[in-house]
Amino acid sequence: MARFTPANVDRARELMGHYPRARSAMIPMCHLAQEQDGYLTEDAMQHIAELIGCTPAEVYGSASFYEMFKFHPVGKYVIGVCTNISCMLLGGEELLTHCEEKLGIRTGGTTSDGMFTLEEMECLAACTRAPMLQVNYRYFENLTHDQTDVLIDDLRAGKRANDVPPHGTLSRIRQSIPADRRAARDTI
Amino acid sequence: MPSSLKMISTRWDDPQGHTLARYRETGGYEALRKAMAQEPDAVIEEVKAANLLGRGGAGFPCGTKWGFLPKDVFPRYLVVNGDESEPGTYKDRLLVEKDPHQLIEGVLIASWAIRAKQAFIYIRGEMAFAHERLAAALNEAYAAGLCGKNIMGSDWSMDVIFHFGAGAYIVGEETALIESLEGNRGMPRLKPPFFPAAKGLYMQPTVVNNVETLANLPWIINNGAAAFTAVGDPKACGTRLFALSGHVNKPGVYEVDFGTTTFRELFESDEFGGGIRHGRSVKAWVPGGASAPWFFEEHLDMALHPAPVGAAGSMLGSGAIIVMDDQTDMVRAAWRLVKFFAKESCGKCSPCREGTNWLEKIYRRILDGHGRMDDIDLLMDVADNISPGLTWPPKQTTICPLGPSAASPLASSVRKFRDEYEAYIRKVA
Ligand SMILES: Cc1cc2nc3c(=O)[nH]c(=O)nc-3n(C[C@H](O)[C@H](O)[C@H](O)COP(=O)(O)O)c2cc1C
Ligand code: SF4
Ligand code: FES
């Protein structure tokens, strides 16, 4: 349970500065908190509310609409298998079942070592490369069951740390606008 | 005939296509310079003349949409719809990952034309790699004086902001996108009165455009409206990206002449789909994303053109074509889509919130072997309460078209493959 670190407070303020109204930074700030802690903690929501100038309930109210925000700890790697139609036609359902067996958990569950959470996903815009899955929102496409096993073993062995950061981290590159390059700040 | 002209996917095979250096080497940001040398209204006229139809789903003419902005009301905003979540749709992610500067240039041209105070590029949350590519490209563009203060050394200043979502299909609907961008739950607003052009972001005039729509602007400005309308059909100009998925030999995202290429060419030609896999035949396909009513063999020779497709009761929507071969279980395929809409219903209006979930439960009962013969008519009846008449374009008892979309796969499959529903139910009885 953590509030933003000082470095992340700076990042949060930078995000709020991108918009005419600070509240527009709500989703990116929730992602920032999730990047810091792996999931969205109550303390972080409280802190976001203080920074934006709203109530913690409003932060939870918005965040709980969106599937990517987790309100309890999840695995270091969240595996999401697409079973929507294009993937279903080419073995997406079987891939999900295979992952359940490989990981020894049901969809929605987390392995006891805290390494993996397994989710069933809707279409992820990779339909021509089915079946596919994401690990922490990184794409792995045209997968066989054997390739999936190798991927999971590699993740467990720490061999994919470079391409797949821990859950919560999305872009490793932030948009940052140098002060002298900004158009005049506009609030409305 | 299959097309070889590419307008917006020219850099996709270039491993460096996403960098500013390569974009510039291949003519990048010249269109912006050209646009900025003209009055904003002249740019709007050029885009109107190009008859660029929106690529996000509704296919509304882009220039006309810009013309709806009320005169002299400022500030105005541009919101770029990169939420791409309609099942089967896969093109905007590629446009962002492989050629982010083309999008940024399109955003700047549009912002110049509509005199936007600020632009927000809203990318779906689950696309981490697209986020990296876009953030990096924007940082390059700022450093090169292409965004922000004094763009290209002029006295025009405007910020382009990368924004991202957190997983909710409905946020792709333009008013929900705006709610989400204001930091709220992504629930659609009622239209009227909340047409974005009049009351959009922060209740100010706002244009919402799809990523692919805007990616066409550099080409149009560079080559002129006449060159654009010379490609494809005069009423459906330029090219379009179609994501061809499912049971074809060569699934892929193909840029083809809009309005002239036929479904058969797309499925069968070696340049594109390469035929139905395992030498089978096509049983049905989704012509324009999960919301679109299905097509069958009799539609194979139809052109990928909004007019005939619309007249036949469907749409090209978001350019998502999902092919199902003769071995496909149609009840299960329809259920997958209905389940999707039930899950993604935002819950704001009851016909959609309750109706789609009832539909999903009835499907589940049929698939699990507990179906009753009246369930087939019950499905149609519940769907009819969401979308009276079950026609396309749909009538709706709902705030937005998501609810009625759930009726499309259902009505298509029940009407054409009722025997498969009956077989499921008989298997048990
Ligand atoms: C449920 C629903 C989901 C939508 N999803 C998207 C989407 O992901 N991307 C998109 O560009 N448009 C989507 N649209 C269409 C938008 O509301 C809007 O028409 C479009 O972004 C306008 O851009 P265009 O005129 O450039 O096509 C969706 C519409 C509905 C009703
Ligand atoms: S139709 Fe469905 S998604 Fe659209 S506003 Fe109503 S409940 Fe929400
Ligand atoms: S259906 Fe699986 S990525 Fe689109």
mmCIF file with all atom_site columns, N, CA and C and ligand atoms in Angstrom, chain B residues 53-62 65 81-86 91-92 169-175 177 191 208-214 291 318 341 400-402 405, ligand 1:
data_model
loop_
_atom_site.group_PDB
_atom_site.id
_atom_site.type_symbol
_atom_site.label_atom_id
_atom_site.label_alt_id
_atom_site.label_comp_id
_atom_site.label_asym_id
_atom_site.label_entity_id
_atom_site.label_seq_id
_atom_site.pdbx_PDB_ins_code
_atom_site.Cartn_x
_atom_site.Cartn_y
_atom_site.Cartn_z
_atom_site.occupancy
_atom_site.B_iso_or_equiv
_atom_site.pdbx_formal_charge
_atom_site.auth_seq_id
_atom_site.auth_comp_id
_atom_site.auth_asym_id
_atom_site.auth_atom_id
_atom_site.pdbx_PDB_model_num
ATOM   1   N N   . LEU B 1 53  ? -13.857 9.469  -46.590 1.00 0.00 ? 53  LEU B N   1
ATOM   2   C CA  . LEU B 1 53  ? -14.856 8.928  -45.656 1.00 0.00 ? 53  LEU B CA  1
ATOM   3   C C   . LEU B 1 53  ? -14.149 8.453  -44.391 1.00 0.00 ? 53  LEU B C   1
ATOM   4   N N   . GLY B 1 54  ? -14.753 8.721  -43.243 1.00 0.00 ? 54  GLY B N   1
ATOM   5   C CA  . GLY B 1 54  ? -14.168 8.308  -41.965 1.00 0.00 ? 54  GLY B CA  1
ATOM   6   C C   . GLY B 1 54  ? -13.928 6.808  -41.939 1.00 0.00 ? 54  GLY B C   1
ATOM   7   N N   . ARG B 1 55  ? -12.789 6.410  -41.379 1.00 0.00 ? 55  ARG B N   1
ATOM   8   C CA  . ARG B 1 55  ? -12.405 4.992  -41.361 1.00 0.00 ? 55  ARG B CA  1
ATOM   9   C C   . ARG B 1 55  ? -12.676 4.341  -40.007 1.00 0.00 ? 55  ARG B C   1
ATOM   10  N N   . GLY B 1 56  ? -13.364 5.040  -39.111 1.00 0.00 ? 56  GLY B N   1
ATOM   11  C CA  . GLY B 1 56  ? -13.556 4.504  -37.759 1.00 0.00 ? 56  GLY B CA  1
ATOM   12  C C   . GLY B 1 56  ? -14.750 3.575  -37.623 1.00 0.00 ? 56  GLY B C   1
ATOM   13  N N   . GLY B 1 57  ? -15.672 3.652  -38.555 1.00 0.00 ? 57  GLY B N   1
ATOM   14  C CA  . GLY B 1 57  ? -16.834 2.763  -38.454 1.00 0.00 ? 57  GLY B CA  1
ATOM   15  C C   . GLY B 1 57  ? -18.042 3.335  -39.169 1.00 0.00 ? 57  GLY B C   1
ATOM   16  N N   . ALA B 1 58  ? -18.354 4.602  -38.894 1.00 0.00 ? 58  ALA B N   1
ATOM   17  C CA  . ALA B 1 58  ? -19.582 5.170  -39.440 1.00 0.00 ? 58  ALA B CA  1
ATOM   18  C C   . ALA B 1 58  ? -19.410 5.638  -40.888 1.00 0.00 ? 58  ALA B C   1
ATOM   19  N N   . GLY B 1 59  ? -18.185 5.879  -41.310 1.00 0.00 ? 59  GLY B N   1
ATOM   20  C CA  . GLY B 1 59  ? -17.941 6.252  -42.704 1.00 0.00 ? 59  GLY B CA  1
ATOM   21  C C   . GLY B 1 59  ? -18.447 7.625  -43.085 1.00 0.00 ? 59  GLY B C   1
ATOM   22  N N   . PHE B 1 60  ? -18.468 8.529  -42.120 1.00 0.00 ? 60  PHE B N   1
ATOM   23  C CA  . PHE B 1 60  ? -18.959 9.880  -42.389 1.00 0.00 ? 60  PHE B CA  1
ATOM   24  C C   . PHE B 1 60  ? -17.863 10.708 -43.075 1.00 0.00 ? 60  PHE B C   1
ATOM   25  N N   . PRO B 1 61  ? -18.226 11.544 -44.093 1.00 0.00 ? 61  PRO B N   1
ATOM   26  C CA  . PRO B 1 61  ? -17.188 12.332 -44.780 1.00 0.00 ? 61  PRO B CA  1
ATOM   27  C C   . PRO B 1 61  ? -16.452 13.272 -43.825 1.00 0.00 ? 61  PRO B C   1
ATOM   28  N N   . CYS B 1 62  ? -15.143 13.176 -43.843 1.00 0.00 ? 62  CYS B N   1
ATOM   29  C CA  . CYS B 1 62  ? -14.308 13.891 -42.877 1.00 0.00 ? 62  CYS B CA  1
ATOM   30  C C   . CYS B 1 62  ? -14.450 15.409 -43.010 1.00 0.00 ? 62  CYS B C   1
ATOM   31  N N   . LYS B 1 65  ? -17.704 16.711 -41.671 1.00 0.00 ? 65  LYS B N   1
ATOM   32  C CA  . LYS B 1 65  ? -17.704 16.706 -40.201 1.00 0.00 ? 65  LYS B CA  1
ATOM   33  C C   . LYS B 1 65  ? -16.999 17.949 -39.668 1.00 0.00 ? 65  LYS B C   1
ATOM   34  N N   . ASN B 1 81  ? -9.131  9.024  -32.326 1.00 0.00 ? 81  ASN B N   1
ATOM   35  C CA  . ASN B 1 81  ? -9.665  7.767  -31.809 1.00 0.00 ? 81  ASN B CA  1
ATOM   36  C C   . ASN B 1 81  ? -8.766  6.606  -32.211 1.00 0.00 ? 81  ASN B C   1
ATOM   37  N N   . GLY B 1 82  ? -7.952  6.164  -31.267 1.00 0.00 ? 82  GLY B N   1
ATOM   38  C CA  . GLY B 1 82  ? -7.074  5.013  -31.489 1.00 0.00 ? 82  GLY B CA  1
ATOM   39  C C   . GLY B 1 82  ? -7.417  3.923  -30.494 1.00 0.00 ? 82  GLY B C   1
ATOM   40  N N   . ASP B 1 83  ? -8.713  3.788  -30.219 1.00 0.00 ? 83  ASP B N   1
ATOM   41  C CA  . ASP B 1 83  ? -9.124  2.813  -29.203 1.00 0.00 ? 83  ASP B CA  1
ATOM   42  C C   . ASP B 1 83  ? -9.275  1.402  -29.775 1.00 0.00 ? 83  ASP B C   1
ATOM   43  N N   . GLU B 1 84  ? -9.311  1.294  -31.077 1.00 0.00 ? 84  GLU B N   1
ATOM   44  C CA  . GLU B 1 84  ? -9.393  0.020  -31.798 1.00 0.00 ? 84  GLU B CA  1
ATOM   45  C C   . GLU B 1 84  ? -9.667  -1.233 -30.949 1.00 0.00 ? 84  GLU B C   1
ATOM   46  N N   . SER B 1 85  ? -10.933 -1.548 -30.755 1.00 0.00 ? 85  SER B N   1
ATOM   47  C CA  . SER B 1 85  ? -11.297 -2.748 -29.983 1.00 0.00 ? 85  SER B CA  1
ATOM   48  C C   . SER B 1 85  ? -12.425 -3.549 -30.607 1.00 0.00 ? 85  SER B C   1
ATOM   49  N N   . GLU B 1 86  ? -12.962 -3.112 -31.739 1.00 0.00 ? 86  GLU B N   1
ATOM   50  C CA  . GLU B 1 86  ? -14.055 -3.841 -32.384 1.00 0.00 ? 86  GLU B CA  1
ATOM   51  C C   . GLU B 1 86  ? -13.514 -5.188 -32.858 1.00 0.00 ? 86  GLU B C   1
ATOM   52  N N   . LYS B 1 91  ? -5.720  -2.389 -37.631 1.00 0.00 ? 91  LYS B N   1
ATOM   53  C CA  . LYS B 1 91  ? -5.104  -1.504 -38.608 1.00 0.00 ? 91  LYS B CA  1
ATOM   54  C C   . LYS B 1 91  ? -4.535  -0.277 -37.926 1.00 0.00 ? 91  LYS B C   1
ATOM   55  N N   . ASP B 1 92  ? -5.314  0.307  -36.994 1.00 0.00 ? 92  ASP B N   1
ATOM   56  C CA  . ASP B 1 92  ? -4.845  1.518  -36.322 1.00 0.00 ? 92  ASP B CA  1
ATOM   57  C C   . ASP B 1 92  ? -3.593  1.225  -35.489 1.00 0.00 ? 92  ASP B C   1
ATOM   58  N N   . TYR B 1 169 ? -14.102 -1.464 -24.331 1.00 0.00 ? 169 TYR B N   1
ATOM   59  C CA  . TYR B 1 169 ? -14.460 -1.322 -25.744 1.00 0.00 ? 169 TYR B CA  1
ATOM   60  C C   . TYR B 1 169 ? -15.313 -0.084 -25.994 1.00 0.00 ? 169 TYR B C   1
ATOM   61  N N   . ILE B 1 170 ? -16.256 0.184  -25.100 1.00 0.00 ? 170 ILE B N   1
ATOM   62  C CA  . ILE B 1 170 ? -17.225 1.256  -25.349 1.00 0.00 ? 170 ILE B CA  1
ATOM   63  C C   . ILE B 1 170 ? -16.550 2.616  -25.483 1.00 0.00 ? 170 ILE B C   1
ATOM   64  N N   . VAL B 1 171 ? -15.355 2.732  -24.933 1.00 0.00 ? 171 VAL B N   1
ATOM   65  C CA  . VAL B 1 171 ? -14.641 4.004  -25.012 1.00 0.00 ? 171 VAL B CA  1
ATOM   66  C C   . VAL B 1 171 ? -14.337 4.383  -26.470 1.00 0.00 ? 171 VAL B C   1
ATOM   67  N N   . GLY B 1 172 ? -14.409 3.430  -27.393 1.00 0.00 ? 172 GLY B N   1
ATOM   68  C CA  . GLY B 1 172 ? -14.248 3.758  -28.806 1.00 0.00 ? 172 GLY B CA  1
ATOM   69  C C   . GLY B 1 172 ? -15.379 4.606  -29.360 1.00 0.00 ? 172 GLY B C   1
ATOM   70  N N   . GLU B 1 173 ? -16.535 4.557  -28.731 1.00 0.00 ? 173 GLU B N   1
ATOM   71  C CA  . GLU B 1 173 ? -17.653 5.412  -29.164 1.00 0.00 ? 173 GLU B CA  1
ATOM   72  C C   . GLU B 1 173 ? -17.270 6.845  -28.812 1.00 0.00 ? 173 GLU B C   1
ATOM   73  N N   . GLU B 1 174 ? -17.480 7.765  -29.744 1.00 0.00 ? 174 GLU B N   1
ATOM   74  C CA  . GLU B 1 174 ? -16.825 9.076  -29.614 1.00 0.00 ? 174 GLU B CA  1
ATOM   75  C C   . GLU B 1 174 ? -17.191 9.867  -28.360 1.00 0.00 ? 174 GLU B C   1
ATOM   76  N N   . THR B 1 175 ? -18.451 9.802  -27.930 1.00 0.00 ? 175 THR B N   1
ATOM   77  C CA  . THR B 1 175 ? -18.797 10.582 -26.732 1.00 0.00 ? 175 THR B CA  1
ATOM   78  C C   . THR B 1 175 ? -18.280 9.901  -25.465 1.00 0.00 ? 175 THR B C   1
ATOM   79  N N   . LEU B 1 177 ? -15.496 8.241  -25.479 1.00 0.00 ? 177 LEU B N   1
ATOM   80  C CA  . LEU B 1 177 ? -14.068 8.572  -25.556 1.00 0.00 ? 177 LEU B CA  1
ATOM   81  C C   . LEU B 1 177 ? -13.812 9.919  -24.876 1.00 0.00 ? 177 LEU B C   1
ATOM   82  N N   . LYS B 1 191 ? -26.955 11.897 -27.766 1.00 0.00 ? 191 LYS B N   1
ATOM   83  C CA  . LYS B 1 191 ? -26.875 12.778 -28.944 1.00 0.00 ? 191 LYS B CA  1
ATOM   84  C C   . LYS B 1 191 ? -28.268 12.855 -29.574 1.00 0.00 ? 191 LYS B C   1
ATOM   85  N N   . VAL B 1 208 ? -13.758 14.406 -33.455 1.00 0.00 ? 208 VAL B N   1
ATOM   86  C CA  . VAL B 1 208 ? -13.205 13.089 -33.167 1.00 0.00 ? 208 VAL B CA  1
ATOM   87  C C   . VAL B 1 208 ? -12.988 12.387 -34.499 1.00 0.00 ? 208 VAL B C   1
ATOM   88  N N   . ASN B 1 209 ? -11.754 12.016 -34.774 1.00 0.00 ? 209 ASN B N   1
ATOM   89  C CA  . ASN B 1 209 ? -11.439 11.283 -36.002 1.00 0.00 ? 209 ASN B CA  1
ATOM   90  C C   . ASN B 1 209 ? -10.632 10.036 -35.685 1.00 0.00 ? 209 ASN B C   1
ATOM   91  N N   . ASN B 1 210 ? -10.850 9.045  -36.514 1.00 0.00 ? 210 ASN B N   1
ATOM   92  C CA  . ASN B 1 210 ? -10.134 7.781  -36.410 1.00 0.00 ? 210 ASN B CA  1
ATOM   93  C C   . ASN B 1 210 ? -8.675  7.937  -36.870 1.00 0.00 ? 210 ASN B C   1
ATOM   94  N N   . VAL B 1 211 ? -7.810  7.078  -36.373 1.00 0.00 ? 211 VAL B N   1
ATOM   95  C CA  . VAL B 1 211 ? -6.386  7.092  -36.736 1.00 0.00 ? 211 VAL B CA  1
ATOM   96  C C   . VAL B 1 211 ? -6.198  6.970  -38.252 1.00 0.00 ? 211 VAL B C   1
ATOM   97  N N   . GLU B 1 212 ? -6.864  5.993  -38.868 1.00 0.00 ? 212 GLU B N   1
ATOM   98  C CA  . GLU B 1 212 ? -6.656  5.773  -40.309 1.00 0.00 ? 212 GLU B CA  1
ATOM   99  C C   . GLU B 1 212 ? -7.156  6.975  -41.119 1.00 0.00 ? 212 GLU B C   1
ATOM   100 N N   . THR B 1 213 ? -8.261  7.559  -40.706 1.00 0.00 ? 213 THR B N   1
ATOM   101 C CA  . THR B 1 213 ? -8.768  8.743  -41.400 1.00 0.00 ? 213 THR B CA  1
ATOM   102 C C   . THR B 1 213 ? -7.668  9.805  -41.472 1.00 0.00 ? 213 THR B C   1
ATOM   103 N N   . LEU B 1 214 ? -7.069  10.090 -40.320 1.00 0.00 ? 214 LEU B N   1
ATOM   104 C CA  . LEU B 1 214 ? -6.072  11.162 -40.262 1.00 0.00 ? 214 LEU B CA  1
ATOM   105 C C   . LEU B 1 214 ? -4.783  10.775 -40.981 1.00 0.00 ? 214 LEU B C   1
ATOM   106 N N   . SER B 1 291 ? -19.972 -5.718 -35.106 1.00 0.00 ? 291 SER B N   1
ATOM   107 C CA  . SER B 1 291 ? -21.299 -5.102 -35.115 1.00 0.00 ? 291 SER B CA  1
ATOM   108 C C   . SER B 1 291 ? -22.047 -5.340 -36.420 1.00 0.00 ? 291 SER B C   1
ATOM   109 N N   . SER B 1 318 ? -15.394 -0.970 -39.574 1.00 0.00 ? 318 SER B N   1
ATOM   110 C CA  . SER B 1 318 ? -14.006 -0.680 -39.241 1.00 0.00 ? 318 SER B CA  1
ATOM   111 C C   . SER B 1 318 ? -13.029 -1.481 -40.097 1.00 0.00 ? 318 SER B C   1
ATOM   112 N N   . PHE B 1 341 ? -20.436 -8.323 -26.539 1.00 0.00 ? 341 PHE B N   1
ATOM   113 C CA  . PHE B 1 341 ? -21.235 -7.105 -26.328 1.00 0.00 ? 341 PHE B CA  1
ATOM   114 C C   . PHE B 1 341 ? -21.834 -7.085 -24.922 1.00 0.00 ? 341 PHE B C   1
ATOM   115 N N   . CYS B 1 400 ? -26.594 4.369  -27.311 1.00 0.00 ? 400 CYS B N   1
ATOM   116 C CA  . CYS B 1 400 ? -25.579 4.273  -28.362 1.00 0.00 ? 400 CYS B CA  1
ATOM   117 C C   . CYS B 1 400 ? -25.788 2.973  -29.148 1.00 0.00 ? 400 CYS B C   1
ATOM   118 N N   . PRO B 1 401 ? -25.058 2.795  -30.231 1.00 0.00 ? 401 PRO B N   1
ATOM   119 C CA  . PRO B 1 401 ? -25.289 1.599  -31.062 1.00 0.00 ? 401 PRO B CA  1
ATOM   120 C C   . PRO B 1 401 ? -24.700 0.294  -30.524 1.00 0.00 ? 401 PRO B C   1
ATOM   121 N N   . LEU B 1 402 ? -24.093 0.295  -29.342 1.00 0.00 ? 402 LEU B N   1
ATOM   122 C CA  . LEU B 1 402 ? -23.512 -0.968 -28.879 1.00 0.00 ? 402 LEU B CA  1
ATOM   123 C C   . LEU B 1 402 ? -24.579 -2.035 -28.672 1.00 0.00 ? 402 LEU B C   1
ATOM   124 N N   . SER B 1 405 ? -25.801 -3.545 -31.799 1.00 0.00 ? 405 SER B N   1
ATOM   125 C CA  . SER B 1 405 ? -24.758 -4.336 -32.455 1.00 0.00 ? 405 SER B CA  1
ATOM   126 C C   . SER B 1 405 ? -24.825 -5.798 -32.049 1.00 0.00 ? 405 SER B C   1
HETATM 127 C C1  . LIG C 2 .   ? -19.557 0.949  -29.647 1.00 0.00 ? 1   LIG C C1  1
HETATM 128 C C2  . LIG C 2 .   ? -18.723 1.768  -30.584 1.00 0.00 ? 1   LIG C C2  1
HETATM 129 C C3  . LIG C 2 .   ? -17.341 1.559  -30.638 1.00 0.00 ? 1   LIG C C3  1
HETATM 130 C C4  . LIG C 2 .   ? -16.541 2.314  -31.492 1.00 0.00 ? 1   LIG C C4  1
HETATM 131 N N1  . LIG C 2 .   ? -15.193 2.073  -31.508 1.00 0.00 ? 1   LIG C N1  1
HETATM 132 C C5  . LIG C 2 .   ? -14.401 2.833  -32.316 1.00 0.00 ? 1   LIG C C5  1
HETATM 133 C C6  . LIG C 2 .   ? -12.986 2.652  -32.323 1.00 0.00 ? 1   LIG C C6  1
HETATM 134 O O1  . LIG C 2 .   ? -12.440 1.809  -31.608 1.00 0.00 ? 1   LIG C O1  1
HETATM 135 N N2  . LIG C 2 .   ? -12.239 3.440  -33.131 1.00 0.00 ? 1   LIG C N2  1
HETATM 136 C C7  . LIG C 2 .   ? -12.816 4.401  -33.928 1.00 0.00 ? 1   LIG C C7  1
HETATM 137 O O2  . LIG C 2 .   ? -12.098 5.116  -34.620 1.00 0.00 ? 1   LIG C O2  1
HETATM 138 N N3  . LIG C 2 .   ? -14.142 4.582  -33.937 1.00 0.00 ? 1   LIG C N3  1
HETATM 139 C C8  . LIG C 2 .   ? -14.947 3.834  -33.158 1.00 0.00 ? 1   LIG C C8  1
HETATM 140 N N4  . LIG C 2 .   ? -16.295 4.056  -33.154 1.00 0.00 ? 1   LIG C N4  1
HETATM 141 C C9  . LIG C 2 .   ? -16.821 5.144  -34.007 1.00 0.00 ? 1   LIG C C9  1
HETATM 142 C C10 . LIG C 2 .   ? -16.686 6.493  -33.327 1.00 0.00 ? 1   LIG C C10 1
HETATM 143 O O3  . LIG C 2 .   ? -17.842 6.734  -32.531 1.00 0.00 ? 1   LIG C O3  1
HETATM 144 C C11 . LIG C 2 .   ? -16.562 7.635  -34.325 1.00 0.00 ? 1   LIG C C11 1
HETATM 145 O O4  . LIG C 2 .   ? -17.603 7.534  -35.242 1.00 0.00 ? 1   LIG C O4  1
HETATM 146 C C12 . LIG C 2 .   ? -15.256 7.637  -35.091 1.00 0.00 ? 1   LIG C C12 1
HETATM 147 O O5  . LIG C 2 .   ? -14.151 7.613  -34.233 1.00 0.00 ? 1   LIG C O5  1
HETATM 148 C C13 . LIG C 2 .   ? -15.197 8.878  -35.951 1.00 0.00 ? 1   LIG C C13 1
HETATM 149 O O6  . LIG C 2 .   ? -14.013 8.904  -36.713 1.00 0.00 ? 1   LIG C O6  1
HETATM 150 P P1  . LIG C 2 .   ? -14.041 8.967  -38.301 1.00 0.00 ? 1   LIG C P1  1
HETATM 151 O O7  . LIG C 2 .   ? -15.143 9.913  -38.693 1.00 0.00 ? 1   LIG C O7  1
HETATM 152 O O8  . LIG C 2 .   ? -12.696 9.480  -38.663 1.00 0.00 ? 1   LIG C O8  1
HETATM 153 O O9  . LIG C 2 .   ? -14.291 7.579  -38.770 1.00 0.00 ? 1   LIG C O9  1
HETATM 154 C C14 . LIG C 2 .   ? -17.127 3.299  -32.318 1.00 0.00 ? 1   LIG C C14 1
HETATM 155 C C15 . LIG C 2 .   ? -18.500 3.496  -32.273 1.00 0.00 ? 1   LIG C C15 1
HETATM 156 C C16 . LIG C 2 .   ? -19.299 2.739  -31.419 1.00 0.00 ? 1   LIG C C16 1
HETATM 157 C C17 . LIG C 2 .   ? -20.764 2.999  -31.396 1.00 0.00 ? 1   LIG C C17 1
#
